[in-house]
């Protein structure tokens, strides 16, 4: 061995912060090689900053109606114009990032763990458990998702929370399937066999060995799904079941703006551009993440 | 039969390959010639053997930078050819036999189709004629019941058969140079010899050159007239007999191999720092 | 006897076709002895090892490790008798666990104390610097990984080590290092090895006794002496022998 | 482009659930059915009663005697007095929402057979119930619900005592100028001309009513000439046809209103001061200009301004200071939170958003809950709301017709469960006003009646209504210039038999 | 491994049936606990409580839910999906009318997106990280990121109102309305069957824009999956072997890679197709397309649960059936699994 053995160094469990900073540095340095992916992450970061600083950044109150100023084209006073109630579209877009971030985060936080858990349990335990869980997954998957969302909105009353629940309910099966496929591969890995040999309990194997291997692809998939989720939320808005007025939800803005598309293009186009950029950012970032986190793609 | 041919089939001079933008070169300053003979390349994993082979085929991924003073096959400067012209040469003038038939045969096409494709590409045969040529070739690699095997899928045949199919497919057009990248290391010990002998036989028959890449220095020495030893992307020495080895790396490699006929308590271990020192 | 196996049978039934992989195998290994098993791919070598380790549940027959008869599912104590080293050093370490964690895991599972000190000691034992505990597997070379795998197998101080082609994914030069390491550990700690490989040269180098396996059966048994002399008793063994030393 | 002998109307058919005249009450369905069926009498767009199936009638103290003209149903059967009696009986016996207007004035399924009699084949006698004057009865008979159906044909299709309802929902059996060719829900309705119509075959061979849910799309179709008449356009789309060459806008009054219903059962809204504060917390003018456009005109008395005896709107306008003062007087200085339920449709959803914004200024926080039609209606019927935006219609052009549903609530108790009553739903207890309304509807002397009408409106305003009319409702439609003879009817009984299309204009 | 034996097939069919039954139960329960009120929708806003109660009883909504369910099941066993409140027709006849419209649209859309998306994905993979790849990716992503209704209206403005290249909303011009008697319900097919080429071209003009817009939305997924499958394959040894044999890049992709990813692609296409069948609601609204999405949304709006349950089951069935077919495709097209069956 060429490495000198350093005797004075004691072994300590690596601290959490060290681990996180370690992997962050790794990811960021890899990102440096992917300008497009980097751009995606930068946009998402900007989005988060805007969401946090919305009150400071927005030139107007997003809900103040000045009916006499309705439907003004973009100008120095209103960079993105005004909507049919004379509200400043830019301010609404800025506040809307909060809703978008909130939607996206909560859906990820619901869908990710649920999908991961179901998939990993099914994949790892196999047999009856697997069959049962996958059947359930299939059923949910085959349920027309918009209809389920509509039904939920009807049952719980329309609103952002309902929309989030409804979307989450239909969004976990693909994640579960993905996690299961991954778990099926991982559970046959030698390190899992070794863990069995030294007596690690099944639960420990499940959570410490298998789940972490599935997380990257789940994260990647979630990121890639985000665009779709924003759009589904917009479609619910189109049907009046998303965020309730006057919430400046982008999808709702687009869908109420569509009534003016032919004459006042900016009302629908501005939120459309916001959605487009965000979902492009999510997609591009997701792709980059995949290349970084997912060894199968990194290999080529 | 060996012996210095006037014109080498392959002539490589100062070949350099690097991956990525500013990575260390995977192959540097490699020069050698292959005539109508059998030349072996040995070296440990990562020493650049496969990269050299694929650079000759111009099959490295887009991220690789290849440069050479000369890279001629049968007088053809490969590096100046267009991708289209290169396509004509691959499989016709130079062939590549890869390590593991399980992965290097297309899993969803029948064996017959895959061989016939080579016939179609290089012998300008169509339809039934291509199939006949494929069958003939299969028989030449001593596969019994060629008819049946032609209709089978790669997963339905054994590793040894798979490697013969690979050989049949690649040697169908009687290429002037055959590059075999670890052709037997995925195979069972018992069939290794058969496959090697067959390859050797066909190459001699076609009067082609063979570049045999392997990490098994003993095997290479048994088959080849010349042995090129690579280490960290460079050629450290070229031998005709194992016994002539003078470089510490080569000697280390030989010593590290357990030999039941001469048992030792502990095996000799390569001293890399010394080799690196010597190289510098 | 450290290992006693009697009438071991393993049958995989996949669909209609039954696959009798291991047929009526009996053998025993003495304390401190190294037994080699060779044979062509798919003849059942790994399956035998997997039965010994407890990874394979579908066997019948009798297995005794370190004098105690073990069943199909093992208690923690049973597991402590025998640990295994796998063929692929890339697959046998969890890619997202640091080396330290990988080594600490068996200790945690067995409820041991003083985990980190033990980890440090076992790293030294296989010739790796303690600082490696903070590395990830992908930051290690194949040989280094195999060292870690061996350290992990040895950290519970089992009397028996089952080795399934521990060097076939490694270069000759690295192989030599690992084989030396294994030999050193055996001598130091008085371990009992069962080594499976298809490389007769490796087997011959390491083992006191070699069993030659074909189609789930042992067809020949060779002593170290026999190997040196190139003496075999069976046609298949002869063939194998010749193929190895071309 | 549309064929010269077919009239194509674009609209939203989402609410059309039935084409049985004794069942359906929805506006679009009415427009269609009024062309499939004739009634005894009809009302003109400016509110006069004119003969339709009846060629003349005689009014006396006890009732009206109608003389029928010689007409036939599309099936070829003659129209007889039996059909008239059957149809009115059917209306009350089916007992659906359609019957509400007659039930309110004392006609029930039990007395209808006594009160409506076929004197001979061509003579029908309808007796007054005692709760209505003959003039008001005539207006009710001009409604689509009083359409005369072909009793012979309908009785052929009776199943399970449903008076042929299951069949008539999707078929027509009338004597009107058109017959129903096909109705595909949410796609289209095709009407074929009835060549044998008693006043001559209609000019249009076919009328197609096409479901176009998106206003912008409908506008494109109109511009491209793929529809001749567009209704249900949004205000902003309508505006683009203002003075546009080749198109004409008709602003058809409905006599109805966009209303802010407040649940007087709510602890805040039960206080008249709070209701008045809300009335001062709405920017009627601003909303009229930017949101309602041609759809509505600010009006806070439930009687259209142009009606006889209509009083001017009270001084309710956006006055934040005054509203805050009123709230403080009511004891809610710091405001409070209420929900506002509305159907997710323009212009009501926009109306809700605007109200939300202006009420926020006076300290009332409003949570909008939009829903699809049926759950909002259900919430309304169950008094399960704080604020809600319904819309109303009217069937006759006088104060009573416009105001009846705003001014009558005989029993406000929860047990009465009078969910069909608009005021009951708001839990607004108005015994005096209810009595006054009943009195007015029985008053025969026109002058005295007029006085009562004025009194009713004043009392309504004084009580700070829990059913606050905000905007008089119009149904603006855009017609291609080629279309002639289309006159939108306030009660959704627009007849199409005289409509023609000319290439040159 | 998946095997395709009779036994296996039977097992899968039972699975399908069980899944459908559970789907049925879930939908039914969801439907019955919804606050949406079909009674109110039928009797009208002003109906009085007696009329209301009578209708409620007539619809059987006053019974406990399990009884309603049994009654429903009983009807279902006799092939009766119940009566739709919305139309008063049997739900089955409504669906027979609405489904073909969606089917026609979704099928055309999936064909378009396949024939554009797959080649685009292959090209992008072949020219990985080049300009072509980036363009392909952005083109696909834009389709994935912009709401369909936006595209729909803009498409109408440009191609219908502006250029007059395509027909407007609806399935056919009003002039032709009702001139083709439905046989298959697919207007394009029926008009051809009845020799009405004029109507065929008119209908084609109407369907093309919504189909293209739907296809564009679905294409993103297909393109990106094709690209990623292809990339995965391109790093395989057999691809290098093929190239070494002298097979050109295009031929490698078409002749060697495509057969390998065919099965995965079929799965993806099945999923997309299922999504198109159910997810066309918004497109149907924009294009006044009388399909099942619009039918179901409207039914849900008025709480017409018979219609919703039936439509959900149909869609669920199709979805599961497509998955089932995709699985079978595995067994049929992939020699590795086909072998296992013998
Ligand atoms: N596509 C690639 N991208 C980046 N680096 C590469 C690539 N392919 C090979 N390398 C690097 O080039 C060097 C030489 O690799 P090569 O495969 O030629 O070694 P080898 O001698 O064939 O080894 P082995 O015996 O393991 O096959 C290695 O360091 C390897 O990491
Ligand atoms: N889980 C399993 N299910 C079914 N068959 C199996 C299973 N594991 C192994 N086999 C079969 O058992 C036989 C013996 O396998 P085993 O892994 O023991 O062979 P081996 O001698 O170790 O081969 P190799 O040298 O390739 O590692 C093989 O034919 C294999 O296909
Ligand atoms: Mg190599
Ligand atoms: Mg093995
Ligand atoms: Ni070292």
PDB file of C-alpha atoms and ligand atoms in Angstrom, chain B residues 44-51 54 99 181-182 213-215, ligand 3:
ATOM      1  CA  UNK B  44      -3.158  -4.703 -15.193  1.00  0.00           C
ATOM      2  CA  UNK B  45      -6.627  -3.341 -15.154  1.00  0.00           C
ATOM      3  CA  UNK B  46      -6.861   0.249 -16.273  1.00  0.00           C
ATOM      4  CA  UNK B  47      -3.526   0.227 -18.000  1.00  0.00           C
ATOM      5  CA  UNK B  48      -5.100   1.240 -21.264  1.00  0.00           C
ATOM      6  CA  UNK B  49      -5.268  -2.031 -23.149  1.00  0.00           C
ATOM      7  CA  UNK B  50      -8.893  -1.835 -24.189  1.00  0.00           C
ATOM      8  CA  UNK B  51      -8.598   1.853 -24.868  1.00  0.00           C
ATOM      9  CA  UNK B  54     -10.895   0.701 -29.326  1.00  0.00           C
ATOM     10  CA  UNK B  99     -14.945  -9.948 -23.749  1.00  0.00           C
ATOM     11  CA  UNK B 181     -10.133  -7.885 -26.178  1.00  0.00           C
ATOM     12  CA  UNK B 182      -9.998 -10.541 -23.454  1.00  0.00           C
ATOM     13  CA  UNK B 213      -5.544  -8.190 -25.294  1.00  0.00           C
ATOM     14  CA  UNK B 214      -5.487  -9.933 -21.935  1.00  0.00           C
ATOM     15  CA  UNK B 215      -4.322  -9.559 -18.406  1.00  0.00           C
TER      16      UNK B 215
HETATM   17 MG1  LIG F   3     -10.301  -3.785 -20.822  1.00  0.00          MG
END
